[in-house]
Amino acid sequence: MPMFSSEFPQAPGLLYLNHAAVSPWPQRSALAVARFAQENVQLGARDYPTWMTVEHRLRERFQRLLNAPSTDDIALVKNTSEALSMVAFGLDWAPGDQVVISQEEFPSNRIVWEALAPKGVEVIQVALDGEDPEAALLQACGPRTRLLSISAVQYASGLKMDLPRLGQGCKARGVLFCIDAIQQLGAAPFDVQAYACDFAMADGHKWMMGPEGLGVFYCRAALRPHLTLQQYGWRMVEAVGDYTQPTWAPSHSARRFECGSPNMLGIMALDASLELLEEVGLVEVEQLITARMDQLTAGIAQLPGARIHSSPQPERRSGIFSFSIDGQDSLALHKQLMAENVVCIPRGKGVRFSPHFYTSEQVIADAVAKVARLSQAIGNRQL
């Protein structure tokens, strides 16, 4: 997108196709951090109240990004895993309870549920490779199922889930619905109300183009009092800032999940990154990513022996493109691509490309050309 090209002054020759792992920052985020660092050097925390206005503004951006009913529903957390752990170890489990997940989940959305085994909780893993993955997930929800937890987009294949359908199905069955939103939030519109989800969480360092160490946790208001707190401190109390009260109570808002001092450095950066996404608009972001995915699909599909592992169905596609070349080691191809300044990663059945809205057509064309040349060279060496 030419009007935002100045926001991404990346190194010459760099073909960055790894936003589903860790995204580069926009220029404005780096400048926000630089200003904040200089302010700390020169003034210390003299203007701390101003910092709090940025924090509040970030909560408002997250409220809009998730379409949450209120900023009270938003907690600022370290990462997705922390938020998932708050749910997993906050709920009152009984022996025999079940959690349904998919067989394709990133470890964050698997290990945390498996860690409940000492409480007698069983994890049911469901294959998503059939014609109707949502039906398979909902069919696995039996009378003992307490919660369904699913990634909005599967990290390896890029499979995009029908979240409204899953939300409606969970509600009809009395099953809690938890969404790991990290591979969708910032890449496409997201709506916790339309999805009827109880919990949603995501890190800021992927499609939101922020730093590692800061993410968001949405918790439906009615469920907040029912999550047993695992961390305590000065910031999670209702009367925050009043240090003289001998008694305390957890905040009525999702701030109850924030036990101590905020990550102000991360807040400055992520606030700036989300500002950019709001300026572009999430509908436009999704359309631009889709255009790059169309270009990738057309380019890779014409290569000899190419196999595309991401779904061809428009409603299933995301910003993740997975492919392999018949007879070739994907790890070797990935290594060669990285040596050629194509930043990508091996995941699942092949190499994973993940462009963002600002990725140019030329970057895609150059990456496809390098895949063609390198795969041919690898193939020749294997003869």
Coordinates of C-alpha atoms in Angstrom, one line a residue:
M1 CA 0.0 0.0 0.0
P2 CA 2.0 3.0 -1.2
M3 CA 0.6 5.5 1.2
F4 CA 2.0 3.5 4.1
S5 CA 5.3 2.5 2.5
S6 CA 7.2 4.9 4.7
E7 CA 6.0 3.0 7.8
F8 CA 8.0 -0.1 6.8
P9 CA 11.5 1.1 5.7
Q10 CA 12.9 -2.5 5.7
A11 CA 16.4 -3.5 4.6
P12 CA 17.0 -3.5 0.8
G13 CA 16.3 -6.9 -0.6
L14 CA 14.4 -8.2 2.4
L15 CA 11.3 -10.2 1.5
Y16 CA 9.5 -10.5 4.8
L17 CA 6.8 -13.2 4.8
N18 CA 6.7 -14.2 8.4
H19 CA 4.0 -12.1 10.1
A20 CA 2.3 -15.2 11.5
A21 CA 5.5 -15.6 13.6
V22 CA 6.9 -12.2 14.5
S23 CA 6.1 -9.1 12.6
P24 CA 8.3 -6.1 11.9
W25 CA 7.2 -2.9 13.7
P26 CA 5.8 0.1 11.8
Q27 CA 8.1 3.1 11.9
R28 CA 5.7 5.0 14.1
S29 CA 6.0 2.3 16.8
A30 CA 9.7 2.5 16.9
L31 CA 9.5 6.3 17.1
A32 CA 7.0 6.0 20.0
V33 CA 9.4 3.8 21.9
A34 CA 12.3 6.1 21.2
R35 CA 10.4 9.1 22.5
F36 CA 9.3 7.2 25.6
A37 CA 12.9 6.1 26.2
Q38 CA 14.2 9.7 25.9
E39 CA 11.4 10.9 28.2
N40 CA 12.6 8.3 30.8
V41 CA 16.1 9.5 30.5
Q42 CA 15.3 13.2 30.8
L43 CA 12.2 13.3 33.0
G44 CA 11.9 9.9 34.6
A45 CA 8.2 9.3 35.5
R46 CA 7.3 13.0 35.9
D47 CA 4.5 12.6 33.4
Y48 CA 3.2 9.3 34.5
P49 CA -0.5 10.4 34.3
T50 CA 0.1 10.9 30.6
W51 CA 1.4 7.4 30.3
M52 CA -1.9 6.2 31.8
T53 CA -3.9 8.0 29.1
V54 CA -2.0 6.0 26.5
E55 CA -2.7 2.8 28.4
H56 CA -6.4 3.7 28.5
R57 CA -6.3 4.5 24.8
L58 CA -4.8 1.1 24.1
R59 CA -7.7 -0.5 26.0
E60 CA -10.1 1.4 23.8
R61 CA -8.3 0.3 20.7
F62 CA -8.6 -3.3 21.8
Q63 CA -12.3 -2.9 22.6
R64 CA -12.9 -1.8 19.1
L65 CA -10.6 -4.4 17.6
L66 CA -12.5 -7.2 19.4
N67 CA -15.9 -5.4 19.4
A68 CA -16.0 -6.0 23.1
P69 CA -19.0 -4.5 24.9
S70 CA -16.7 -2.4 27.2
T71 CA -13.1 -1.6 28.0
D72 CA -13.9 -3.3 31.3
D73 CA -13.8 -6.6 29.4
I74 CA -10.2 -6.0 28.3
A75 CA -7.1 -7.1 30.3
L76 CA -3.5 -6.3 29.2
V77 CA -1.5 -9.5 29.7
K78 CA 2.0 -10.7 28.9
N79 CA 1.0 -13.2 26.1
T80 CA -1.6 -15.6 24.9
S81 CA -0.3 -18.4 27.1
E82 CA -0.8 -16.4 30.2
A83 CA -4.4 -15.6 29.3
L84 CA -5.1 -19.2 28.5
S85 CA -3.6 -20.2 31.8
M86 CA -5.9 -17.7 33.6
V87 CA -8.9 -19.6 32.1
A88 CA -7.6 -23.1 32.5
F89 CA -6.6 -22.6 36.1
G90 CA -9.3 -20.2 37.0
L91 CA -12.3 -22.5 36.2
D92 CA -13.6 -24.8 38.9
W93 CA -13.1 -28.2 37.3
A94 CA -14.5 -31.6 38.4
P95 CA -13.0 -35.0 37.7
G96 CA -14.3 -36.2 34.4
D97 CA -14.7 -32.8 32.8
Q98 CA -13.6 -32.6 29.2
V99 CA -12.0 -29.9 27.0
V100 CA -12.3 -30.2 23.2
I101 CA -9.5 -28.8 21.0
S102 CA -8.2 -29.6 17.5
Q103 CA -5.3 -31.8 16.6
E104 CA -3.7 -28.9 14.8
E105 CA -3.4 -26.5 17.8
F106 CA -0.2 -24.5 18.5
P107 CA 1.2 -25.9 21.8
S108 CA -0.1 -22.9 23.8
N109 CA -3.6 -24.0 23.2
R110 CA -2.9 -27.7 24.0
I111 CA -0.4 -27.9 26.8
V112 CA -2.4 -25.6 29.1
W113 CA -5.4 -28.0 28.9
E114 CA -3.3 -31.1 29.2
A115 CA -1.8 -29.6 32.4
L116 CA -5.2 -30.1 34.0
A117 CA -4.8 -33.9 34.0
P118 CA -4.1 -33.9 37.8
K119 CA -7.6 -32.4 38.3
G120 CA -9.1 -35.3 36.3
V121 CA -9.8 -33.2 33.1
E122 CA -9.7 -35.1 29.8
V123 CA -8.6 -33.4 26.6
I124 CA -10.3 -34.5 23.4
Q125 CA -8.4 -33.7 20.2
V126 CA -10.4 -33.5 17.0
A127 CA -9.1 -33.8 13.4
L128 CA -10.0 -30.8 11.2
D129 CA -9.1 -32.4 7.8
G130 CA -12.7 -33.5 7.0
E131 CA -15.2 -31.6 4.9
D132 CA -16.9 -30.0 8.0
P133 CA -14.4 -29.3 10.8
E134 CA -16.9 -27.3 12.9
A135 CA -19.4 -30.3 12.9
A136 CA -16.5 -32.6 14.0
L137 CA -15.7 -30.2 16.9
L138 CA -19.3 -29.8 18.0
Q139 CA -20.0 -33.6 17.7
A140 CA -17.1 -34.2 20.1
C141 CA -18.8 -32.0 22.7
G142 CA -20.6 -34.5 24.9
P143 CA -22.4 -34.3 28.2
R144 CA -19.0 -34.0 30.1
T145 CA -17.6 -31.3 27.8
R146 CA -17.0 -28.1 29.8
L147 CA -15.1 -26.0 27.2
L148 CA -14.2 -25.9 23.6
S149 CA -10.9 -24.0 22.8
I150 CA -9.9 -23.4 19.2
S151 CA -7.5 -21.1 17.3
A152 CA -9.4 -18.7 15.0
V153 CA -6.8 -19.6 12.4
Q154 CA -4.7 -22.8 12.5
Y155 CA -1.0 -21.7 12.7
A156 CA 0.4 -24.3 10.3
S157 CA -2.3 -24.7 7.6
G158 CA -3.9 -21.3 7.8
L159 CA -7.3 -22.9 8.1
K160 CA -9.9 -20.3 9.2
M161 CA -12.6 -21.5 11.5
D162 CA -16.3 -20.6 11.3
L163 CA -16.4 -18.9 14.7
P164 CA -20.0 -17.8 14.7
R165 CA -21.1 -21.3 14.0
L166 CA -18.9 -22.7 16.8
G167 CA -20.1 -20.0 19.2
Q168 CA -23.8 -20.8 18.5
G169 CA -23.1 -24.6 18.8
C170 CA -21.3 -24.1 22.1
K171 CA -24.1 -21.9 23.5
A172 CA -26.7 -24.5 22.5
R173 CA -24.8 -27.2 24.3
G174 CA -23.9 -25.2 27.4
V175 CA -20.2 -25.4 26.6
L176 CA -17.8 -22.5 27.3
F177 CA -16.1 -21.1 24.1
C178 CA -12.5 -20.0 24.1
I179 CA -10.7 -18.5 21.1
D180 CA -7.0 -18.2 20.6
A181 CA -7.2 -15.2 18.3
I182 CA -3.5 -14.6 17.6
Q183 CA -3.6 -15.6 13.9
Q184 CA -6.6 -13.4 13.1
L185 CA -6.5 -10.4 15.4
G186 CA -4.9 -7.6 13.3
A187 CA -5.3 -9.5 10.0
A188 CA -9.1 -9.5 9.7
P189 CA -12.1 -8.2 11.5
F190 CA -12.8 -10.0 14.8
D191 CA -16.1 -9.8 16.9
V192 CA -16.4 -11.5 20.3
Q193 CA -20.1 -10.6 20.4
A194 CA -20.9 -12.1 17.0
Y195 CA -18.9 -15.2 17.9
A196 CA -20.7 -15.5 21.3
C197 CA -17.3 -16.4 22.8
D198 CA -16.6 -16.4 26.5
F199 CA -12.8 -15.9 26.3
A200 CA -10.5 -14.6 23.6
M201 CA -6.8 -13.8 23.7
A202 CA -3.9 -12.8 21.5
D203 CA -0.3 -11.6 21.6
G204 CA 0.5 -8.3 20.0
H205 CA 3.7 -9.4 18.1
K206 CA 2.1 -11.1 15.1
W207 CA -0.6 -9.4 12.9
M208 CA -0.9 -6.5 15.3
M209 CA 2.7 -5.6 14.5
G210 CA 3.7 -4.9 18.1
P211 CA 6.4 -6.1 20.5
E212 CA 6.6 -9.4 22.3
G213 CA 5.5 -9.3 25.9
L214 CA 2.2 -7.6 25.6
G215 CA -1.2 -9.1 24.6
V216 CA -4.9 -8.9 25.2
F217 CA -7.4 -11.0 27.2
Y218 CA -11.1 -10.7 26.7
C219 CA -13.3 -12.2 29.4
R220 CA -17.1 -12.1 29.2
A221 CA -18.3 -9.9 32.1
A222 CA -20.6 -12.6 33.6
L223 CA -17.7 -15.0 33.8
R224 CA -15.1 -12.7 35.4
P225 CA -16.2 -13.5 39.0
H226 CA -16.1 -17.2 38.3
L227 CA -12.4 -17.4 37.3
T228 CA -10.4 -18.0 40.5
L229 CA -7.5 -15.6 40.5
Q230 CA -4.0 -17.0 40.5
Q231 CA -2.0 -13.8 40.9
Y232 CA -2.5 -10.9 43.3
G233 CA -1.0 -7.4 43.7
W234 CA -1.6 -3.7 44.0
R235 CA -3.0 -3.2 40.5
M236 CA -5.8 -5.9 40.5
V237 CA -7.8 -4.3 43.3
E238 CA -11.0 -2.2 42.9
A239 CA -9.6 0.8 44.8
V240 CA -6.4 0.9 42.7
G241 CA -4.1 3.7 43.8
D242 CA -5.4 3.8 47.4
Y243 CA -2.5 2.2 49.2
T244 CA -3.8 2.9 52.7
Q245 CA -7.0 0.7 52.8
P246 CA -6.6 -2.3 55.1
T247 CA -9.1 -4.3 53.1
W248 CA -9.4 -4.9 49.4
A249 CA -11.5 -6.6 46.7
P250 CA -10.6 -7.6 43.2
S251 CA -11.5 -5.1 40.5
H252 CA -15.0 -5.6 38.9
S253 CA -13.3 -5.2 35.5
A254 CA -10.8 -7.4 33.7
R255 CA -8.1 -5.4 35.4
R256 CA -8.5 -8.0 38.2
F257 CA -6.2 -10.2 36.0
E258 CA -3.4 -7.6 36.0
C259 CA -1.6 -8.1 39.3
G260 CA 1.3 -5.6 39.0
S261 CA 2.9 -2.8 37.1
P262 CA 2.0 -2.5 33.4
N263 CA 4.4 -3.0 30.5
M264 CA 4.6 0.7 29.6
L265 CA 7.3 0.3 26.9
G266 CA 5.1 -2.3 25.2
I267 CA 2.0 -0.2 25.6
M268 CA 3.7 2.7 23.8
A269 CA 4.7 0.5 20.9
L270 CA 1.4 -1.5 20.5
D271 CA -0.7 1.6 20.8
A272 CA 1.1 3.1 17.8
S273 CA 0.8 -0.2 15.8
L274 CA -2.9 -0.4 16.4
E275 CA -3.3 3.2 15.5
L276 CA -1.9 2.3 12.0
L277 CA -4.3 -0.6 11.7
E278 CA -7.2 1.6 12.6
E279 CA -6.1 4.1 9.9
V280 CA -6.0 1.4 7.3
G281 CA -9.2 -0.3 8.5
L282 CA -9.5 -4.0 9.2
V283 CA -11.7 -4.6 6.2
E284 CA -9.1 -3.1 3.9
V285 CA -6.3 -5.0 5.7
E286 CA -8.1 -8.3 5.1
Q287 CA -8.7 -7.4 1.4
L288 CA -5.0 -6.5 0.9
I289 CA -3.9 -9.7 2.5
T290 CA -6.3 -11.7 0.4
A291 CA -4.9 -10.1 -2.8
R292 CA -1.4 -11.1 -1.8
M293 CA -2.6 -14.7 -1.0
D294 CA -4.2 -14.8 -4.4
Q295 CA -0.9 -13.8 -6.0
L296 CA 1.0 -16.4 -4.0
T297 CA -1.5 -19.1 -4.9
A298 CA -1.3 -18.4 -8.6
G299 CA 2.5 -18.1 -8.5
I300 CA 3.3 -21.2 -6.5
A301 CA 0.6 -23.4 -8.1
Q302 CA 2.4 -23.1 -11.5
L303 CA 5.7 -24.5 -10.2
P304 CA 6.5 -28.2 -11.0
G305 CA 5.6 -30.5 -8.1
A306 CA 4.1 -27.7 -6.0
R307 CA 1.6 -28.7 -3.4
I308 CA -0.5 -26.0 -1.6
H309 CA -1.6 -27.1 1.9
S310 CA -3.7 -24.1 2.7
S311 CA -7.4 -24.4 1.9
P312 CA -8.5 -23.1 -1.5
Q313 CA -12.0 -22.2 -0.2
P314 CA -12.3 -18.4 0.2
E315 CA -14.1 -18.6 3.5
R316 CA -11.3 -20.8 4.9
R317 CA -8.4 -18.7 3.8
S318 CA -6.4 -16.5 6.1
G319 CA -3.0 -14.7 5.9
I320 CA -1.1 -18.1 6.1
F321 CA 0.1 -19.8 3.0
S322 CA 1.6 -23.3 3.3
F323 CA 3.3 -25.2 0.5
S324 CA 5.8 -27.8 -0.4
I325 CA 7.5 -29.2 -3.5
D326 CA 7.2 -32.9 -4.3
G327 CA 10.4 -34.8 -3.6
Q328 CA 12.1 -32.0 -1.8
D329 CA 12.9 -31.4 1.8
S330 CA 11.0 -28.4 3.0
L331 CA 13.5 -27.7 5.7
A332 CA 16.3 -27.5 3.1
L333 CA 14.1 -25.2 0.9
H334 CA 13.4 -23.0 3.9
K335 CA 17.1 -22.8 4.8
Q336 CA 17.9 -21.7 1.2
L337 CA 15.1 -19.2 1.2
M338 CA 16.3 -17.6 4.4
A339 CA 19.8 -17.4 2.9
E340 CA 18.2 -15.5 0.0
N341 CA 16.6 -13.0 2.4
V342 CA 13.1 -14.5 2.2
V343 CA 12.0 -14.5 5.8
C344 CA 9.6 -17.4 6.3
I345 CA 9.4 -20.5 8.5
P346 CA 8.8 -24.3 8.2
R347 CA 5.5 -25.2 9.7
G348 CA 3.2 -28.3 9.3
K349 CA 3.6 -30.0 6.0
G350 CA 5.8 -27.4 4.3
V351 CA 7.1 -23.9 4.2
R352 CA 4.8 -21.1 5.5
F353 CA 4.6 -17.7 4.0
S354 CA 2.5 -15.0 5.7
P355 CA 2.3 -11.5 4.1
H356 CA 0.6 -8.5 5.7
F357 CA -1.4 -5.7 4.2
Y358 CA 1.7 -3.6 3.3
T359 CA 3.5 -6.4 1.5
S360 CA 3.9 -5.3 -2.1
E361 CA 3.1 -7.3 -5.2
Q362 CA 6.8 -7.1 -6.1
V363 CA 7.8 -8.8 -2.8
I364 CA 5.4 -11.7 -3.6
A365 CA 6.7 -11.9 -7.2
D366 CA 10.3 -12.0 -6.1
A367 CA 9.6 -14.6 -3.4
V368 CA 7.9 -16.9 -5.9
A369 CA 10.8 -16.5 -8.3
K370 CA 13.2 -17.5 -5.6
V371 CA 11.2 -20.5 -4.7
A372 CA 11.2 -21.5 -8.4
R373 CA 14.9 -21.1 -8.8
L374 CA 15.9 -22.7 -5.5
S375 CA 13.5 -25.7 -5.8
Q376 CA 14.9 -26.4 -9.2
A377 CA 18.4 -26.2 -7.9
I378 CA 17.6 -28.5 -5.0
G379 CA 15.9 -30.9 -7.4
N380 CA 18.9 -30.9 -9.7
R381 CA 21.2 -31.7 -6.8
Q382 CA 19.0 -34.6 -5.8
L383 CA 19.1 -36.2 -9.3

